[in-house]
Short mmCIF file of C-alpha atoms in Angstrom, two decimals:
data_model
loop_
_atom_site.label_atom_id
_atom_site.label_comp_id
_atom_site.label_asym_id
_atom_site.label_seq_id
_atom_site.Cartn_x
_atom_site.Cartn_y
_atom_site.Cartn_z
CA UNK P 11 53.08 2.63 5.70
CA UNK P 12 54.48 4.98 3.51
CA UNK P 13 54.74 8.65 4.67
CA UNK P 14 56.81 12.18 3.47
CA UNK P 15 58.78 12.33 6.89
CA UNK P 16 59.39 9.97 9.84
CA UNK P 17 60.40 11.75 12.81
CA UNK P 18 62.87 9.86 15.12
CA UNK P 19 62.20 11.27 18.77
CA UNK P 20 59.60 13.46 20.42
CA UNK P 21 60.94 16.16 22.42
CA UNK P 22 61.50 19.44 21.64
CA UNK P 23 63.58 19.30 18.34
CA UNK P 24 61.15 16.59 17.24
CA UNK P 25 57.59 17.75 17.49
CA UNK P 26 58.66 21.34 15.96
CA UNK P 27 59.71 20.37 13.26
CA UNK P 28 56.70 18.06 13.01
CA UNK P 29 54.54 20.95 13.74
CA UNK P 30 55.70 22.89 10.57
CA UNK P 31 55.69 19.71 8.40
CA UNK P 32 52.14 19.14 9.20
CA UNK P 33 51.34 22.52 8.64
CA UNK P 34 52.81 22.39 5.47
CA UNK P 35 50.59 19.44 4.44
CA UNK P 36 53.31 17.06 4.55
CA UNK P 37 52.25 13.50 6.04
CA UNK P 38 54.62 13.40 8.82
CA UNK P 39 55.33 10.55 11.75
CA UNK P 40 56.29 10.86 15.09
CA UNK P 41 58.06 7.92 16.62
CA UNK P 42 58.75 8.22 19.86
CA UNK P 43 60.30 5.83 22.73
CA UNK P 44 58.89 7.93 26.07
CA UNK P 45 61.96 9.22 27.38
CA UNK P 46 62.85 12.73 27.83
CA UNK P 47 66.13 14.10 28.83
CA UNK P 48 64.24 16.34 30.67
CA UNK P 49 61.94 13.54 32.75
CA UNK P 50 63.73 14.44 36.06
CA UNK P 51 63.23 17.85 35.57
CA UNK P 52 59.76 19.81 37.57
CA UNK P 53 59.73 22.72 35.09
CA UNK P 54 60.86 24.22 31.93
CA UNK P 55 62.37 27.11 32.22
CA UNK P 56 63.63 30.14 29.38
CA UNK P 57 61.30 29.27 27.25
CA UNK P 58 59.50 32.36 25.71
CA UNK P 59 55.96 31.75 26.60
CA UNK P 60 56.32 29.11 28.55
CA UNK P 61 58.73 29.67 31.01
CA UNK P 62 58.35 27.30 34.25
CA UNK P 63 55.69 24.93 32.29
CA UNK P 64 56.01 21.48 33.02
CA UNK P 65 58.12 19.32 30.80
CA UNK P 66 55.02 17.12 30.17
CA UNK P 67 52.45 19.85 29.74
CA UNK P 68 55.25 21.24 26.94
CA UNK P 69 55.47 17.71 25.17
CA UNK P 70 51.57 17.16 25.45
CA UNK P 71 50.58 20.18 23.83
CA UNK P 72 52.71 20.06 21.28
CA UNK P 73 51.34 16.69 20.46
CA UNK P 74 48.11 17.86 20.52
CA UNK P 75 49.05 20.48 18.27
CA UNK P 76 50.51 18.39 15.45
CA UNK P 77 47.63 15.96 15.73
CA UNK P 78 45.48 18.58 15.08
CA UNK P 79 47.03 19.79 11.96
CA UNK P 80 46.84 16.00 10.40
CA UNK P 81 50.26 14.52 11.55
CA UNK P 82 50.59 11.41 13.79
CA UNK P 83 52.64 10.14 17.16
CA UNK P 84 53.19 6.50 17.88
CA UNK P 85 54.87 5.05 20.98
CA UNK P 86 57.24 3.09 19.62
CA UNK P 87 61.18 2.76 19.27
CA UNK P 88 63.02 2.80 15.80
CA UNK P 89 65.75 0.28 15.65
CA UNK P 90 67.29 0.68 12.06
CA UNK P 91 66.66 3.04 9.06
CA UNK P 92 67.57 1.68 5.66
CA UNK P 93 68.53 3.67 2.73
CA UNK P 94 66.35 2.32 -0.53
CA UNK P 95 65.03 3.37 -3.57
CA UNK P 96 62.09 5.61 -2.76
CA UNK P 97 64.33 7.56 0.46
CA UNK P 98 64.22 5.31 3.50
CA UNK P 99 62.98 2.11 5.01
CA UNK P 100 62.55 1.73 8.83
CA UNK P 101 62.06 -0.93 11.40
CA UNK P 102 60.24 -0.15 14.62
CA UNK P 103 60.72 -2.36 17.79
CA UNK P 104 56.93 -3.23 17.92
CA UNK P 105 55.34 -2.28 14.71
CA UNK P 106 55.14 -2.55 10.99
CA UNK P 107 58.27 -1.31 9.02
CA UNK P 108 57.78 2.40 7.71
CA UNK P 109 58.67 4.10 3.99
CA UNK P 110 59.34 7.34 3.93
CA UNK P 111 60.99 10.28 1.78
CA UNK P 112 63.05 11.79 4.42
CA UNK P 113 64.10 11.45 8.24
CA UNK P 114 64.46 13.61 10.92
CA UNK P 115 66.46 12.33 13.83
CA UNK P 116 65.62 14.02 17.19
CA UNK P 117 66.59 11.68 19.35
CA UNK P 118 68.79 13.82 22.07
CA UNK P 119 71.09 12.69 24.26
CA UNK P 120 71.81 11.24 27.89
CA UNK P 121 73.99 12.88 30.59
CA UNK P 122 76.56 10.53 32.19
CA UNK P 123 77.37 12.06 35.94
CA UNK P 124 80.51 11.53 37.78
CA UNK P 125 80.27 7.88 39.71
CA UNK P 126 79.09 9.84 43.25
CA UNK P 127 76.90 8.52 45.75
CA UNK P 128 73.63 10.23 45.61
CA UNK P 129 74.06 12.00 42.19
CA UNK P 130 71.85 10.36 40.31
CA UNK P 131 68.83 10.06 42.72
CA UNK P 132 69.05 13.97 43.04
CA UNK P 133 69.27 14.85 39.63
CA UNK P 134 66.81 16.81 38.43
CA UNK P 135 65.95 18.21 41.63
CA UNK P 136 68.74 19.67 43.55
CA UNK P 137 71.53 18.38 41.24
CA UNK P 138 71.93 19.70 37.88
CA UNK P 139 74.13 21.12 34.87
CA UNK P 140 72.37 23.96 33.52
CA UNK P 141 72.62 27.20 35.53
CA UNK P 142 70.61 29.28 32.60
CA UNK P 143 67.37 26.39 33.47
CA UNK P 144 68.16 26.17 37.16
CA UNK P 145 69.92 29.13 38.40
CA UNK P 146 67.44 31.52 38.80
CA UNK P 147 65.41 29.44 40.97
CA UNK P 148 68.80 28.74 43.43
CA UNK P 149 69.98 32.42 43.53
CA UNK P 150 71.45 33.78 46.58
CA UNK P 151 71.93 30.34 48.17
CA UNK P 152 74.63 28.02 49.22
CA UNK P 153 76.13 26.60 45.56
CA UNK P 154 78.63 24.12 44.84
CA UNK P 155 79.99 22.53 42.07
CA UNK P 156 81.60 19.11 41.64
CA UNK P 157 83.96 18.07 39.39
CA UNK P 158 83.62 15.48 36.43
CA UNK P 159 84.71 13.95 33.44
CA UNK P 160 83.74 17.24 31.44
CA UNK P 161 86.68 19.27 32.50
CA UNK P 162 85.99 22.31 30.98
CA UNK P 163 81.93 22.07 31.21
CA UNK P 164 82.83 21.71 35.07
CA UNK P 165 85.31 24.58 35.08
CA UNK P 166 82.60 27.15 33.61
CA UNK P 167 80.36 26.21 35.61
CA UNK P 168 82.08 27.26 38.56
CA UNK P 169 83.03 30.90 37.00
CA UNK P 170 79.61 31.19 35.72
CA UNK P 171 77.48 30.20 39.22
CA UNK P 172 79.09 33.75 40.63
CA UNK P 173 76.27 35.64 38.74
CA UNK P 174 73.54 33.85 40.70
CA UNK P 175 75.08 33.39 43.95
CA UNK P 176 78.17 34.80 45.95
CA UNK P 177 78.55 31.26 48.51
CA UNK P 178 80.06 28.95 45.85
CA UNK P 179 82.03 26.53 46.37
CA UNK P 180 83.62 24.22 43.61
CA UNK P 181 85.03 20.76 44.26
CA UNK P 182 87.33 19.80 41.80
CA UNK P 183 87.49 16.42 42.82
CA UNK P 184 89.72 14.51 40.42
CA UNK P 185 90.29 17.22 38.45
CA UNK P 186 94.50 18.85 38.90
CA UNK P 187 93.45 22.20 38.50
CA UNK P 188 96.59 24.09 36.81
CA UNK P 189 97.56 27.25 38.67
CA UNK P 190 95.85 29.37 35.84
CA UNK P 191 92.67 27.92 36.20
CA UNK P 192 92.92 28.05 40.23
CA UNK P 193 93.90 31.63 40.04
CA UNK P 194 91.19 32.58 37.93
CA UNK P 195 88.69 31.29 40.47
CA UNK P 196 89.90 32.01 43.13
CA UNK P 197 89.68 36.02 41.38
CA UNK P 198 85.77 35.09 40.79
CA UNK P 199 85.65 34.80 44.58
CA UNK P 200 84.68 31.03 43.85
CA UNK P 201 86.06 29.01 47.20
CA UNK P 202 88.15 25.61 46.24
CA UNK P 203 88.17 22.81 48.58
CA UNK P 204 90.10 19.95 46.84
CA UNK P 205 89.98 16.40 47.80
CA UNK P 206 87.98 13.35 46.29
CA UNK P 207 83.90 13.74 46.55
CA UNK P 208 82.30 10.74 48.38
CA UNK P 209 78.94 11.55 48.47
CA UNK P 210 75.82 14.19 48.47
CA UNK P 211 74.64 14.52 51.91
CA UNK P 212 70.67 13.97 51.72
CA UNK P 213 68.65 14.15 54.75
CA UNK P 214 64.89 14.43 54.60
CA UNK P 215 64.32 14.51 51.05
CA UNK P 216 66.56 17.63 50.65
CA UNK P 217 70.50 17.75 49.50
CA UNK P 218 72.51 19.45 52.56
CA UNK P 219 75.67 19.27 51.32
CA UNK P 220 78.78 17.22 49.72
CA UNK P 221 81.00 14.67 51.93
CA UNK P 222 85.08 13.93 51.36
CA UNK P 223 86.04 10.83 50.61
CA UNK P 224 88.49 12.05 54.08
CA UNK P 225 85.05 12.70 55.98
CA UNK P 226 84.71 16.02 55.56
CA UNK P 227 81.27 17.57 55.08
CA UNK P 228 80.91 21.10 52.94
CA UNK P 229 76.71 22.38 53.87
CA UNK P 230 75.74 23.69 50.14
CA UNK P 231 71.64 23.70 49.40
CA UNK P 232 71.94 22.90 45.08
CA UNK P 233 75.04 20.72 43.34
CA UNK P 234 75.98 21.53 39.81
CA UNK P 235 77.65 18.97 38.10
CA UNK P 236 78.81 18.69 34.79
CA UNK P 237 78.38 15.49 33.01
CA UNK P 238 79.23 13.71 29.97
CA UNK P 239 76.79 14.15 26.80
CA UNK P 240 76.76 10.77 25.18
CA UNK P 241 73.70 11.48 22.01
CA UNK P 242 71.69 8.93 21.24
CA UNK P 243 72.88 8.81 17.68
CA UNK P 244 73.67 5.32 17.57
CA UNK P 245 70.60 5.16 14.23
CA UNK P 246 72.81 7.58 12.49
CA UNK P 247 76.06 6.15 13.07
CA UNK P 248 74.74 3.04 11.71
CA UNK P 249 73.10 3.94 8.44
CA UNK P 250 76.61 5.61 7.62
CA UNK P 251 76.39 8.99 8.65
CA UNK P 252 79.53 11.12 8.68
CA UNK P 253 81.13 12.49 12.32
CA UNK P 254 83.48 14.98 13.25
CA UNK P 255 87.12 14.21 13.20
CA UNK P 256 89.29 14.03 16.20
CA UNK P 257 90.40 17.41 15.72
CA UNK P 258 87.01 19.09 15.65
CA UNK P 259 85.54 20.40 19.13
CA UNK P 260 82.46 18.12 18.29
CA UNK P 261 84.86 15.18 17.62
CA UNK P 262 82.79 12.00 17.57
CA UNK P 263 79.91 13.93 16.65
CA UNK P 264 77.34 13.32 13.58
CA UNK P 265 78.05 15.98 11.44
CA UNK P 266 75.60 18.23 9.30
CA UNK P 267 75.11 21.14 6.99
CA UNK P 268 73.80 24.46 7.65
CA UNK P 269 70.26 22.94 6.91
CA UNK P 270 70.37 20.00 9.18
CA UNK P 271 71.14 17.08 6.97
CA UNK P 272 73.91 14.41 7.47
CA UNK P 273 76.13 13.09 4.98
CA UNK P 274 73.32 10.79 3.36
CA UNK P 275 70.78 13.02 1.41
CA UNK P 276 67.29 12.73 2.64
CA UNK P 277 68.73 11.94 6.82
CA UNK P 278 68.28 14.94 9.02
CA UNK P 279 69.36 15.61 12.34
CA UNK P 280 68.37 18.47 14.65
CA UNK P 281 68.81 18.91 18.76
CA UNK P 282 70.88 17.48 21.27
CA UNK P 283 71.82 14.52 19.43
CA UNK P 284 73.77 16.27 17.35
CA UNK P 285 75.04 19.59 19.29
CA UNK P 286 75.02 19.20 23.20
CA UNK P 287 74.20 22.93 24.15
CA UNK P 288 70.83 23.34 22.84
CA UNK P 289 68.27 24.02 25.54
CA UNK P 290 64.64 22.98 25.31
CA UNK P 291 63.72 25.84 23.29
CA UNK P 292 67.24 26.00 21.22
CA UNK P 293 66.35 22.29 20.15
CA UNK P 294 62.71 23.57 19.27
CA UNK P 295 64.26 26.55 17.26
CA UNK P 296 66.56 24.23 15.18
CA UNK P 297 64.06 21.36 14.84
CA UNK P 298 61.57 24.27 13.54
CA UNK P 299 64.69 25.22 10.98
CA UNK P 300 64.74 21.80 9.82
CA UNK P 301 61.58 20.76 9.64
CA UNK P 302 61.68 23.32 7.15
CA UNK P 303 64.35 22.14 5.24
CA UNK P 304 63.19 19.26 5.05
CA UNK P 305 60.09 20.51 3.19
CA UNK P 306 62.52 22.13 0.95
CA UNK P 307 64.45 19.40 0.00
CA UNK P 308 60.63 17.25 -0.77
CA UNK P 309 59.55 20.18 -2.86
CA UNK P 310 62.82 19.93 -4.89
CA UNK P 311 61.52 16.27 -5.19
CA UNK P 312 58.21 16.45 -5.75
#
């Protein structure tokens, strides 16, 4: 089937930019595999209009909203996308191959935690990473924050949990804190208790604290953690798109140009998957940015 844009992923990024393409009488394709970063999450939050909405209320009507204006969602996966003559060729896991002028890749990213006991099971709901989506809700409570392979993502965290709360407590766990960075907490009235992390201490269906690997136990009510951001870039990578060099701050990362395209004219890429800071509705702002773009570049084409 041939259409004017494919969209790769429908969160945030992806269905805004659909949303203007469809409103600008493009035919425009969302694929999308039916996993959100945000699945674990129970609401939305700093999202102007919308705040506290739940993450599938926000995804459904904005797939209503395209499909109203003409533009299609399939549940589906894309496993390849193929340069060729007319723009791009690409093969879906369960469906019919796809032509189309341009691409937008919204595909996100996944957060790696720290190899704890209980982490994972409590993400989402009384373990997270973002204090601007979560923080609000926690204020004036019992906060800790655990140390992972994000050093410095960890390391704000701590500093930046004093606005919401004066009872936190970070755990660098293996993390050598260097006398700076120790001091500096310590002058945010953030309380250090080093010493390897076991465990989060659930009881009931409710985190009460974090457990030492030596045994001992720390009562906190929410865990921040900060964890890796792997993006799901893996389609880009493999057509040939450019990344970052080692030297860049997004090193490893697809790069793009002010407008959202790669290195290969025609590929876009907007969201997480290629910057790992953007909230839900700073992944809807850029994917509204290049969805127009991406009209741009067609009508230069047309």
């Amino acid at each position: 089937m041939d259409y004017d844009v494919v969209i790769v992923g429908g969160g945030a990024a992806g269905l805004s930019a659909a949303l203007l393409l469809a409103r600008s009488l493009r035919r425009v394709v969302v694929i999308d595999s039916g996993q959100p970063r945000n699945a674990p999450s129970s609401h939305v939050h700093g999202y102007l209009g919308r705040d506290g909405v739940l993450p599938d209320d926000l995804l459904a009507a904005g797939r209503s909203e395209i499909v109203g204006y003409g533009g299609e969602i399939v549940a589906d996966r894309v496993v390849q996308i193929e340069q060729a003559s007319t723009g791009f060729v690409l093969t879906t896991a369960g469906g019919p191959a796809l032509s189309s002028r341009a691409v937008l890749v919204a595909s996100g990213l996944r957060d790696v935690l720290p190899d704890i006991a209980g982490l994972a099971e409590r993400w989402g709901n009384d373990v997270h990473h973002c204090p601007y989506c979560h923080g609000y809700e926690v204020r004036d409570t019992a906060l800790g924050v655990i140390g992972g392979n994000n050093r410095p993502f960890s390391l704000h965290q701590a500093s930046l949990l004093r606005q919401w709360s004066s009872d936190v407590v970070f755990f660098p766990n293996l993390i050598e804190l260097t006398d700076d960075e120790r001091d500096r907490l310590i002058a945010r009235e953030v309380e250090i208790i080093d010493g390897a992390v076991a465990q989060v201490i659930v009881e009931d269906d409710r985190l009460q604290g974090v457990e030492l690997a030596d045994g001992r136990r720390v009562s906190r009510d929410t865990v921040f953690v900060g964890p890796t951001f792997v993006p799901h870039d893996e389609l880009l990578t493999a057509a040939g798109c450019l990344t970052a060099d080692d030297s860049a701050p997004n090193s490893g990362w697809v790069t793009t140009d002010r407008t959202g395209q790669t290195s290969i004219p025609g590929l876009f890429a907007a969201g997480n998957v290629v910057t790992e800071s953007a909230q839900a509705i700073g992944a809807a702002g850029a994917g509204a940015a290049t969805g127009i773009a991406i009209n741009h570049y067609l009508l230069a084409r047309d």
